[in-house]
Coordinates of C-alpha atoms in Angstrom, one line a residue:
X1 CA -122.5 -169.8 -38.5
X2 CA -124.7 -169.0 -35.6
X3 CA -124.2 -166.3 -33.4
X4 CA -123.5 -168.5 -31.0
X5 CA -120.6 -169.8 -33.0
X6 CA -119.4 -166.6 -33.9
X7 CA -119.0 -165.6 -30.1
X8 CA -117.4 -169.0 -29.7
X9 CA -115.0 -167.8 -32.5
X10 CA -114.1 -164.4 -30.9
X11 CA -113.4 -165.8 -27.4
X12 CA -110.9 -168.4 -29.1
X13 CA -109.3 -165.7 -31.1
X14 CA -109.0 -163.8 -27.7
X15 CA -107.1 -167.0 -25.9
X16 CA -105.2 -167.5 -28.9
X17 CA -103.9 -163.7 -29.1
X18 CA -103.1 -164.3 -25.0
X19 CA -100.8 -167.4 -25.7
X20 CA -99.1 -166.2 -28.9
X21 CA -95.4 -165.5 -28.7
X22 CA -94.6 -161.9 -27.1
X23 CA -93.0 -161.0 -30.5
X24 CA -96.0 -161.8 -32.7
X25 CA -98.1 -159.8 -30.7
X26 CA -95.8 -157.0 -31.1
X27 CA -96.1 -157.4 -35.1
X28 CA -99.2 -157.7 -34.6
X29 CA -99.6 -154.3 -33.2
X30 CA -97.5 -152.9 -35.9
X31 CA -100.4 -153.6 -38.5
X32 CA -103.1 -152.4 -35.9
X33 CA -104.8 -150.3 -38.5
X34 CA -105.2 -152.4 -40.8
X35 CA -106.0 -155.6 -38.8
X36 CA -108.6 -153.2 -36.8
X37 CA -110.1 -151.8 -40.5
X38 CA -110.6 -155.8 -41.6
X39 CA -111.9 -156.4 -38.5
X40 CA -114.8 -153.9 -38.0
X41 CA -115.6 -154.6 -42.1
X42 CA -115.9 -158.1 -41.0
X43 CA -117.3 -157.8 -37.7
X44 CA -120.4 -155.3 -39.4
X45 CA -120.8 -158.5 -42.7
X46 CA -120.9 -161.1 -40.2
X47 CA -123.5 -159.2 -38.1
X48 CA -125.5 -158.6 -41.1
X49 CA -125.9 -161.8 -42.2
X50 CA -126.7 -163.4 -38.4
X51 CA -129.2 -160.8 -38.6
X52 CA -130.4 -161.7 -42.1
X53 CA -133.7 -162.0 -41.8
X54 CA -134.5 -158.5 -40.1
X55 CA -132.2 -156.4 -41.5
X56 CA -131.6 -157.8 -45.2
X57 CA -131.2 -154.9 -47.8
X58 CA -132.6 -155.4 -51.7
X59 CA -130.2 -156.3 -54.5
X60 CA -128.7 -152.9 -55.9
X61 CA -129.7 -152.5 -59.8
X62 CA -126.3 -152.8 -60.9
X63 CA -125.5 -156.2 -59.0
X64 CA -128.4 -157.9 -60.8
X65 CA -126.4 -160.4 -62.4
X66 CA -124.6 -160.8 -59.2
X67 CA -127.6 -161.3 -57.2
X68 CA -128.8 -163.6 -59.5
X69 CA -126.7 -166.2 -59.5
X70 CA -126.0 -165.7 -55.4
X71 CA -129.5 -166.1 -53.6
X72 CA -129.1 -165.7 -49.6
X73 CA -132.2 -167.6 -47.8
X74 CA -133.1 -169.2 -45.1
X75 CA -134.4 -172.1 -46.2
X76 CA -131.9 -172.0 -49.5
X77 CA -128.9 -173.7 -50.3
X78 CA -126.7 -171.2 -48.9
X79 CA -127.7 -169.4 -46.2
X80 CA -127.1 -166.5 -43.8
X81 CA -125.4 -168.8 -41.7
X82 CA -123.2 -170.1 -44.4
X83 CA -122.1 -166.6 -45.8
X84 CA -121.3 -165.6 -42.2
X85 CA -118.8 -168.8 -42.3
X86 CA -117.7 -167.4 -45.7
X87 CA -116.9 -164.2 -44.0
X88 CA -114.8 -164.9 -40.9
X89 CA -112.6 -167.6 -43.0
X90 CA -112.4 -164.8 -45.1
X91 CA -111.2 -162.4 -42.0
X92 CA -108.8 -165.2 -40.8
X93 CA -106.6 -165.5 -44.4
X94 CA -106.5 -161.8 -44.5
X95 CA -105.3 -161.4 -40.7
X96 CA -103.0 -164.0 -41.2
X97 CA -101.9 -162.7 -44.5
X98 CA -101.7 -158.8 -43.2
X99 CA -99.1 -160.1 -40.4
X100 CA -96.8 -162.4 -42.5
X101 CA -96.8 -160.4 -45.9
X102 CA -97.7 -156.8 -45.0
X103 CA -94.6 -154.5 -45.2
X104 CA -94.2 -151.8 -42.7
X105 CA -94.6 -148.5 -43.4
X106 CA -93.3 -145.2 -42.6
X107 CA -96.2 -144.9 -40.3
X108 CA -95.1 -148.0 -38.6
X109 CA -91.7 -146.6 -37.4
X110 CA -93.0 -145.0 -34.6
X111 CA -94.9 -147.6 -32.9
X112 CA -92.1 -149.6 -33.7
X113 CA -89.7 -147.0 -31.9
X114 CA -92.0 -147.1 -29.3
X115 CA -92.1 -150.7 -28.4
X116 CA -88.5 -151.1 -29.2
X117 CA -88.2 -148.4 -26.4
X118 CA -90.2 -150.3 -24.0
X119 CA -88.8 -153.6 -24.2
X120 CA -85.3 -152.1 -24.1
X121 CA -86.5 -150.4 -21.2
X122 CA -87.3 -154.3 -19.6
X123 CA -83.8 -155.6 -20.8
X124 CA -86.1 -158.1 -22.6
X125 CA -83.5 -158.2 -25.4
X126 CA -84.3 -161.6 -27.1
X127 CA -87.5 -160.1 -28.0
X128 CA -86.5 -156.8 -28.9
X129 CA -84.0 -158.6 -31.4
X130 CA -87.1 -161.3 -32.7
X131 CA -89.2 -158.3 -33.2
X132 CA -86.9 -155.3 -34.9
X133 CA -84.2 -157.4 -37.1
X134 CA -86.6 -158.4 -39.8
X135 CA -87.4 -154.6 -40.2
X136 CA -83.7 -153.0 -39.8
X137 CA -82.9 -152.6 -43.7
X138 CA -86.4 -150.7 -43.4
X139 CA -85.2 -148.6 -40.9
X140 CA -81.9 -148.1 -42.3
X141 CA -83.4 -147.0 -45.7
X142 CA -86.1 -144.6 -44.1
X143 CA -83.0 -143.2 -41.6
X144 CA -80.8 -142.5 -45.1
X145 CA -83.9 -140.6 -46.7
X146 CA -84.0 -143.5 -49.0
X147 CA -87.9 -144.6 -48.8
X148 CA -89.7 -143.9 -52.5
X149 CA -91.6 -141.3 -51.1
X150 CA -88.5 -139.4 -49.2
X151 CA -86.7 -139.8 -52.5
X152 CA -88.9 -138.3 -54.9
X153 CA -90.1 -135.5 -52.5
X154 CA -85.9 -134.8 -52.0
X155 CA -85.7 -134.6 -55.7
X156 CA -88.8 -132.4 -56.4
X157 CA -87.3 -130.4 -53.8
X158 CA -83.8 -129.8 -54.7
X159 CA -82.7 -131.9 -51.4
X160 CA -81.0 -134.6 -53.2
X161 CA -77.0 -135.1 -52.1
X162 CA -75.4 -134.3 -55.0
X163 CA -72.1 -136.2 -56.3
X164 CA -69.2 -133.7 -56.0
X165 CA -67.0 -135.0 -58.7
X166 CA -70.3 -134.8 -61.0
X167 CA -71.1 -131.2 -60.1
X168 CA -67.9 -130.2 -60.7
X169 CA -67.8 -131.9 -64.1
X170 CA -71.3 -129.8 -64.9
X171 CA -70.2 -126.8 -63.5
X172 CA -69.5 -125.1 -66.9
X173 CA -72.5 -126.2 -68.5
X174 CA -76.4 -125.9 -67.7
X175 CA -77.8 -128.4 -65.4
X176 CA -81.0 -129.9 -67.1
X177 CA -81.9 -131.8 -64.1
X178 CA -82.0 -129.2 -61.7
X179 CA -83.5 -126.6 -64.1
X180 CA -86.4 -129.8 -64.0
X181 CA -86.4 -129.7 -59.9
X182 CA -86.6 -125.8 -59.9
X183 CA -89.8 -126.7 -62.3
X184 CA -91.7 -129.3 -59.9
X185 CA -89.9 -127.8 -56.6
X186 CA -93.9 -126.6 -56.1
X187 CA -95.3 -130.4 -55.8
X188 CA -92.7 -130.8 -53.3
X189 CA -95.0 -129.2 -50.8
X190 CA -97.6 -131.4 -51.4
X191 CA -95.7 -134.7 -50.5
X192 CA -95.1 -135.8 -46.9
X193 CA -91.3 -134.9 -45.8
X194 CA -90.5 -138.1 -44.7
X195 CA -88.6 -136.2 -41.5
X196 CA -91.2 -137.9 -38.9
X197 CA -89.5 -141.3 -40.4
X198 CA -86.8 -140.6 -40.8
X199 CA -86.5 -139.1 -37.0
X200 CA -88.2 -142.7 -35.7
X201 CA -85.8 -144.6 -38.1
X202 CA -83.1 -142.6 -36.1
X203 CA -84.6 -143.8 -32.8
X204 CA -84.3 -147.4 -33.6
X205 CA -81.0 -147.4 -34.9
X206 CA -79.7 -145.4 -31.6
X207 CA -81.5 -147.8 -29.5
X208 CA -79.7 -150.9 -31.1
X209 CA -76.2 -149.2 -31.9
X210 CA -75.9 -147.1 -28.8
X211 CA -76.6 -149.4 -26.0
X212 CA -73.6 -151.1 -24.6
X213 CA -75.6 -153.6 -22.2
X214 CA -77.4 -154.9 -25.9
X215 CA -74.1 -154.8 -27.5
X216 CA -73.3 -156.9 -24.5
X217 CA -75.9 -159.2 -25.2
X218 CA -75.9 -159.6 -29.2
X219 CA -71.8 -160.3 -29.1
X220 CA -72.0 -162.7 -26.9
X221 CA -75.6 -164.5 -26.9
X222 CA -77.0 -163.2 -30.7
X223 CA -73.4 -163.0 -32.6
X224 CA -75.6 -163.2 -36.1
X225 CA -77.6 -160.4 -35.0
X226 CA -74.3 -158.4 -34.4
X227 CA -73.0 -159.3 -37.8
X228 CA -76.2 -157.5 -39.2
X229 CA -75.8 -154.2 -37.6
X230 CA -72.2 -154.1 -38.5
X231 CA -72.8 -154.5 -42.0
X232 CA -76.1 -151.9 -42.2
X233 CA -75.5 -148.9 -44.2
X234 CA -75.7 -146.5 -41.1
X235 CA -73.3 -144.1 -39.6
X236 CA -74.1 -145.4 -36.1
X237 CA -72.1 -148.7 -36.7
X238 CA -68.9 -146.7 -36.7
X239 CA -68.6 -146.0 -33.3
X240 CA -70.8 -149.4 -32.6
X241 CA -67.9 -151.5 -34.2
X242 CA -65.1 -149.3 -32.1
X243 CA -66.8 -150.2 -28.7
X244 CA -67.5 -153.9 -29.7
X245 CA -64.3 -154.7 -30.6
X246 CA -62.5 -153.0 -28.0
X247 CA -65.1 -154.7 -25.8
X248 CA -64.3 -158.7 -27.0
X249 CA -60.3 -157.7 -27.4
X250 CA -60.2 -156.6 -23.5
X251 CA -62.3 -159.8 -22.5
X252 CA -60.0 -163.2 -22.9
X253 CA -62.8 -166.0 -23.6
X254 CA -65.2 -163.7 -25.7
X255 CA -66.3 -164.4 -28.1
X256 CA -63.7 -163.1 -30.6
X257 CA -61.0 -165.4 -28.9
X258 CA -63.4 -168.6 -29.8
X259 CA -64.0 -167.4 -33.0
X260 CA -60.1 -166.7 -33.7
X261 CA -59.5 -170.1 -32.3
X262 CA -61.7 -171.6 -34.3
X263 CA -60.3 -170.1 -37.6
X264 CA -57.1 -171.1 -36.5
X265 CA -56.6 -174.1 -38.9
X266 CA -57.9 -171.9 -42.1
X267 CA -54.3 -170.6 -43.3
X268 CA -52.7 -169.5 -46.3
X269 CA -55.0 -167.5 -48.8
X270 CA -58.5 -167.8 -50.8
X271 CA -62.0 -166.6 -50.6
X272 CA -63.3 -168.5 -47.6
X273 CA -61.0 -167.9 -44.7
X274 CA -63.4 -167.7 -42.3
X275 CA -66.0 -170.0 -41.1
X276 CA -69.7 -169.4 -41.5
X277 CA -70.8 -169.9 -37.9
X278 CA -67.8 -167.3 -37.0
X279 CA -70.3 -164.5 -37.4
X280 CA -67.9 -161.5 -36.4
X281 CA -65.3 -162.4 -38.1
X282 CA -67.5 -163.0 -41.2
X283 CA -69.4 -159.8 -40.9
X284 CA -65.8 -158.4 -40.9
X285 CA -63.5 -160.6 -43.5
X286 CA -65.7 -161.9 -45.9
X287 CA -65.7 -158.8 -47.4
X288 CA -62.9 -157.1 -45.8
X289 CA -63.9 -153.7 -47.0
X290 CA -66.2 -153.6 -44.7
X291 CA -63.2 -154.0 -41.9
X292 CA -61.7 -151.3 -43.7
X293 CA -64.3 -148.8 -43.9
X294 CA -65.1 -149.1 -40.3
X295 CA -61.0 -148.8 -39.1
X296 CA -61.4 -152.5 -37.5
X297 CA -57.4 -152.7 -37.1
X298 CA -57.8 -149.4 -34.8
X299 CA -59.4 -150.7 -31.4
X300 CA -57.6 -154.2 -31.4
X301 CA -54.1 -152.5 -32.3
X302 CA -54.5 -149.9 -29.5
X303 CA -55.7 -152.5 -27.2
X304 CA -52.6 -154.7 -27.6
X305 CA -50.3 -152.0 -27.0
X306 CA -52.5 -150.3 -23.9
X307 CA -52.4 -154.2 -22.5
X308 CA -48.1 -154.5 -23.1
X309 CA -47.5 -150.7 -21.8
X310 CA -49.9 -150.6 -19.1
X311 CA -50.5 -154.3 -18.0
X312 CA -51.9 -155.3 -15.0
X313 CA -49.8 -158.0 -12.4
X314 CA -50.9 -161.2 -13.9
X315 CA -50.0 -159.9 -17.9
X316 CA -46.7 -158.6 -16.4
X317 CA -45.6 -161.7 -14.8
X318 CA -46.9 -163.8 -17.8
X319 CA -44.4 -161.7 -20.3
X320 CA -41.4 -163.0 -17.8
X321 CA -42.9 -166.0 -17.9
X322 CA -41.2 -169.2 -19.7
X323 CA -43.6 -170.1 -22.9
X324 CA -43.5 -173.9 -22.6
X325 CA -47.0 -173.5 -22.4
X326 CA -47.7 -170.8 -25.3
X327 CA -49.4 -173.3 -27.5
X328 CA -52.4 -174.2 -24.9
X329 CA -52.8 -170.2 -23.6
X330 CA -52.4 -168.2 -26.5
X331 CA -56.1 -168.2 -27.3
X332 CA -56.6 -166.8 -24.0
X333 CA -53.1 -163.8 -24.6
X334 CA -54.8 -160.6 -26.1
X335 CA -51.3 -159.7 -27.7
X336 CA -51.1 -163.4 -29.1
X337 CA -55.0 -163.2 -30.2
X338 CA -54.1 -160.0 -31.9
X339 CA -51.4 -160.9 -33.8
X340 CA -54.0 -163.7 -34.9
X341 CA -56.5 -161.3 -35.8
X342 CA -54.2 -158.9 -38.2
X343 CA -53.3 -162.0 -39.6
X344 CA -56.6 -162.9 -40.8
X345 CA -57.8 -159.7 -41.8
X346 CA -54.4 -159.3 -43.7
X347 CA -54.6 -162.5 -45.9
X348 CA -58.3 -161.5 -45.8
X349 CA -57.6 -158.3 -48.0
X350 CA -54.7 -160.0 -50.2
X351 CA -56.9 -162.8 -50.9
X352 CA -59.5 -160.1 -52.2
X353 CA -57.3 -158.0 -53.9
X354 CA -58.3 -155.1 -51.9
X355 CA -55.8 -152.0 -52.1
X356 CA -55.4 -151.7 -48.8
X357 CA -52.5 -153.1 -46.2
X358 CA -55.1 -152.8 -43.3
X359 CA -52.7 -151.1 -41.1
X360 CA -50.8 -154.1 -40.9
X361 CA -47.4 -151.9 -39.6
X362 CA -49.3 -151.9 -35.9
X363 CA -47.3 -155.6 -35.4
X364 CA -44.0 -153.5 -35.7
X365 CA -45.2 -151.3 -32.6
X366 CA -46.0 -154.4 -30.9
X367 CA -42.4 -155.6 -30.9
X368 CA -41.7 -152.1 -29.7
X369 CA -43.6 -152.6 -26.8
X370 CA -42.7 -156.0 -26.0
X371 CA -38.9 -155.1 -26.5
X372 CA -39.2 -152.2 -23.6
X373 CA -40.7 -154.8 -21.2
X374 CA -38.5 -157.7 -22.0
X375 CA -37.1 -159.3 -19.0
X376 CA -35.5 -162.6 -18.6
X377 CA -34.0 -162.0 -15.2
X378 CA -36.4 -164.4 -13.4
X379 CA -35.7 -167.6 -11.6
X380 CA -35.1 -170.3 -13.6
X381 CA -35.2 -168.7 -17.2
X382 CA -33.1 -170.5 -19.6
X383 CA -31.5 -167.3 -22.0
X384 CA -29.9 -169.8 -24.4
X385 CA -33.4 -171.3 -25.0
X386 CA -35.4 -171.2 -28.2
X387 CA -37.9 -168.7 -26.3
X388 CA -36.6 -168.0 -23.3
X389 CA -39.7 -166.2 -22.1
X390 CA -43.3 -165.8 -22.9
X391 CA -42.2 -162.3 -24.7
X392 CA -40.0 -163.8 -26.9
X393 CA -42.5 -166.1 -28.3
X394 CA -44.8 -163.3 -29.2
X395 CA -42.0 -161.4 -30.5
X396 CA -41.2 -163.9 -32.7
X397 CA -45.0 -164.6 -33.9
X398 CA -44.8 -161.1 -35.3
X399 CA -41.4 -161.6 -36.8
X400 CA -42.9 -165.1 -38.3
X401 CA -46.7 -163.0 -39.6
X402 CA -44.5 -160.6 -41.2
X403 CA -42.2 -162.7 -43.1
X404 CA -45.5 -164.6 -44.5
X405 CA -46.9 -161.7 -45.6
X406 CA -43.8 -160.5 -47.7
X407 CA -43.9 -164.0 -49.6
X408 CA -47.1 -163.7 -50.5
X409 CA -46.0 -161.6 -53.3
X410 CA -45.4 -165.1 -54.7
X411 CA -48.7 -165.4 -55.5
X412 CA -50.2 -162.1 -55.9
X413 CA -52.1 -161.6 -59.2
X414 CA -49.8 -160.0 -62.4
X415 CA -51.8 -156.8 -61.9
X416 CA -51.6 -156.5 -58.6
X417 CA -51.0 -153.9 -56.3
X418 CA -49.1 -156.8 -54.2
X419 CA -46.9 -157.3 -56.4
X420 CA -45.2 -153.7 -56.4
X421 CA -42.4 -152.4 -54.4
X422 CA -41.3 -148.7 -53.7
X423 CA -38.1 -147.4 -54.5
X424 CA -38.1 -146.6 -51.4
X425 CA -38.9 -147.2 -47.6
X426 CA -40.1 -143.9 -47.1
X427 CA -42.4 -144.1 -49.9
X428 CA -46.5 -145.2 -49.2
X429 CA -48.0 -148.1 -51.2
X430 CA -50.7 -150.5 -50.8
X431 CA -48.8 -153.3 -51.3
X432 CA -49.0 -155.8 -48.9
X433 CA -45.4 -157.6 -48.9
X434 CA -44.1 -154.0 -49.2
X435 CA -45.6 -153.2 -46.1
X436 CA -44.8 -156.6 -43.9
X437 CA -41.5 -155.8 -45.3
X438 CA -40.9 -152.5 -44.2
X439 CA -42.4 -153.7 -40.9
X440 CA -40.4 -156.7 -40.7
X441 CA -37.2 -154.3 -40.7
X442 CA -38.5 -152.1 -38.1
X443 CA -39.0 -154.6 -35.8
X444 CA -35.6 -155.8 -36.1
X445 CA -34.9 -152.1 -35.2
X446 CA -36.8 -152.4 -32.2
X447 CA -35.1 -155.8 -31.2
X448 CA -31.2 -155.2 -31.7
X449 CA -31.6 -151.6 -30.6
X450 CA -33.4 -153.2 -27.2
X451 CA -30.5 -153.3 -24.3
X452 CA -32.8 -155.8 -22.5
X453 CA -33.1 -158.5 -25.5
X454 CA -29.9 -160.6 -25.6
X455 CA -27.6 -161.7 -28.5
X456 CA -29.0 -165.1 -28.7
X457 CA -32.5 -164.4 -29.3
X458 CA -31.9 -161.3 -31.3
X459 CA -29.6 -163.2 -33.4
X460 CA -32.7 -165.8 -34.2
X461 CA -34.5 -163.1 -35.0
X462 CA -32.5 -162.0 -37.7
X463 CA -31.9 -165.4 -39.2
X464 CA -35.8 -165.5 -39.4
X465 CA -35.3 -162.3 -41.5
X466 CA -32.6 -163.7 -43.8
X467 CA -34.9 -167.1 -44.1
X468 CA -37.2 -164.8 -45.4
X469 CA -34.7 -163.5 -48.0
X470 CA -34.1 -167.6 -49.6
X471 CA -37.8 -167.5 -51.0
X472 CA -37.5 -164.6 -53.2
X473 CA -34.5 -166.1 -55.4
X474 CA -36.6 -166.3 -58.5
X475 CA -36.4 -163.4 -61.4
X476 CA -39.6 -161.8 -60.9
X477 CA -38.6 -161.8 -56.7
X478 CA -36.1 -159.2 -57.8
X479 CA -37.7 -156.0 -56.7
X480 CA -39.3 -158.0 -53.6
X481 CA -35.5 -159.5 -52.7
X482 CA -34.1 -155.8 -53.3
X483 CA -37.1 -154.2 -51.0
X484 CA -36.5 -156.4 -48.1
X485 CA -32.7 -156.1 -47.8
X486 CA -32.9 -152.8 -47.8
X487 CA -35.5 -152.8 -44.9
X488 CA -33.2 -155.4 -43.2
X489 CA -30.2 -153.3 -43.8
X490 CA -31.7 -150.1 -42.3
X491 CA -34.0 -151.3 -39.8
X492 CA -37.3 -150.4 -41.8
X493 CA -35.6 -146.9 -42.6
X494 CA -33.3 -145.9 -40.0
X495 CA -30.3 -145.7 -42.7
X496 CA -28.2 -143.3 -40.0
X497 CA -28.9 -145.4 -37.1
X498 CA -25.1 -146.4 -36.9
X499 CA -25.7 -148.5 -32.9
X500 CA -28.5 -150.7 -35.0
X501 CA -25.4 -151.0 -38.0
X502 CA -22.9 -152.0 -35.5
X503 CA -25.2 -154.9 -33.5
X504 CA -26.1 -156.1 -37.1
X505 CA -22.8 -156.6 -38.2
X506 CA -22.0 -158.2 -34.5
X507 CA -25.0 -160.9 -35.3
X508 CA -24.7 -161.6 -38.6
X509 CA -20.9 -162.1 -38.3
X510 CA -21.7 -164.8 -36.0
X511 CA -24.7 -166.4 -37.9
X512 CA -23.6 -169.7 -39.7
X513 CA -22.5 -169.4 -42.8
X514 CA -24.4 -172.2 -44.6
X515 CA -27.4 -169.3 -43.9
X516 CA -26.0 -166.6 -45.1
X517 CA -24.4 -168.0 -48.4
X518 CA -27.9 -167.5 -49.8
X519 CA -28.1 -164.1 -48.5
X520 CA -24.7 -162.9 -49.6
X521 CA -26.4 -160.0 -51.4
X522 CA -27.4 -158.7 -47.8
X523 CA -24.0 -158.6 -46.7
X524 CA -22.7 -156.4 -49.4
X525 CA -25.9 -154.1 -49.0
X526 CA -24.7 -154.5 -45.2
X527 CA -21.4 -153.5 -45.6
X528 CA -22.0 -150.8 -48.1
X529 CA -24.3 -149.0 -45.8
X530 CA -21.9 -149.4 -42.3
X531 CA -18.6 -149.4 -44.5
X532 CA -16.9 -149.2 -40.6
X533 CA -18.3 -152.6 -39.3
X534 CA -16.8 -155.9 -40.0
X535 CA -19.6 -158.1 -40.9
X536 CA -17.7 -161.3 -40.6
X537 CA -18.1 -163.0 -44.3
X538 CA -16.7 -162.5 -47.8
X539 CA -18.9 -161.3 -50.2

């Protein structure tokens, strides 16, 4: 390579740097120190070989063997220009390797944070995502002081976070590891503290998690990135999850609505309930413990309750309209979508045998709010229809969903917590069927105690609950059937509510005997609980 050729190469390299994607330039800047070092060494070697005839140095004695096999001469087989070309070629390979393979170091975190702040200030979120996402796991480790240098320093300094149970177990004996750390404690001062890396990592993660504009961008345009942010082990994800779900459920037509609609055909139970490209649902429910850790039920449940309790003018009229087009409009209704969301979450928890009912009791609160705004007084409303108004269909969806959860006890593994039922309705339990049975009884209590809900629809809801009993007839279903009967009769634990008992008796006495004959034990238990009422059927 001649000197002109080398200058041409430098010009082409500068031109290539100017046209490569901005994200690639940002990544090059992260390893700027290494790149400059390699470039300076290569430049010195190239200049040395280009001016070899003027600055040639004699071969050191220790390299005589090497120099003897490689002779550089302007008139020999291996000329200085060839050597310069080899240097440039090696330089290119090393520069490419640094960009693509060299992992970031803790010193990279500050320029990463500075660059990310610039991108966020300019609202260049697409470039920010492409730049930082490959390094998020590294930033997570740095913030949590899990880089090897931080861990070693903390261990030597005795700053390691101790497990409380392990500490209590050893409180009566000598702690050998603590003694060793005290012995090597002075060495900690010789190592970098890692606090700067921790602070810069926190700057990066705060930018990613706390920006409302960025959250809106990734949830709509880059949902796969949203999934990554939800699963990182960082404290910022809790607030991020709450704001994300609240934002999505409050915007009909958002990514959450779309994913739930696409996922609607995946019913029943199993380990593949969520379609892979439904990134947000997959992040929460592919391992439902993520949803449990983030309390993913609260933002959705709270918003649904608020939307019923304080509806805007459009939602008020919607709840009072006919439900003829429910199947078409349900995926734009926050209450219906909220029910579908809880259904997927609870079925995922059951399928993964997680000991958590996922706060499914939010559903009976939905019924309570719907019962308080229930109004069939509008024009053209048929009170004898199966679902007179939109609110009727929503109440039915809750009752039907709770009933399906109760029936999951059939398919629960033998030693699963979801096959157990407590002795009392007032005892807590991680069992999904048990909590669903209690919530079903409470929902019936709200329906029957409401003066707004006519007998025809109220009786239909009681019939739905009785039909759930018809699936609990096997010997192994004895406890489940007992628990569900107790929940129906008492309204989910309101044992002394005589007004509830009176209306329950009134409705049961009107139910067709064909349905009641499979629930004679229910009628008997109701008669025993409310001896002054007439349930109209012989038991």
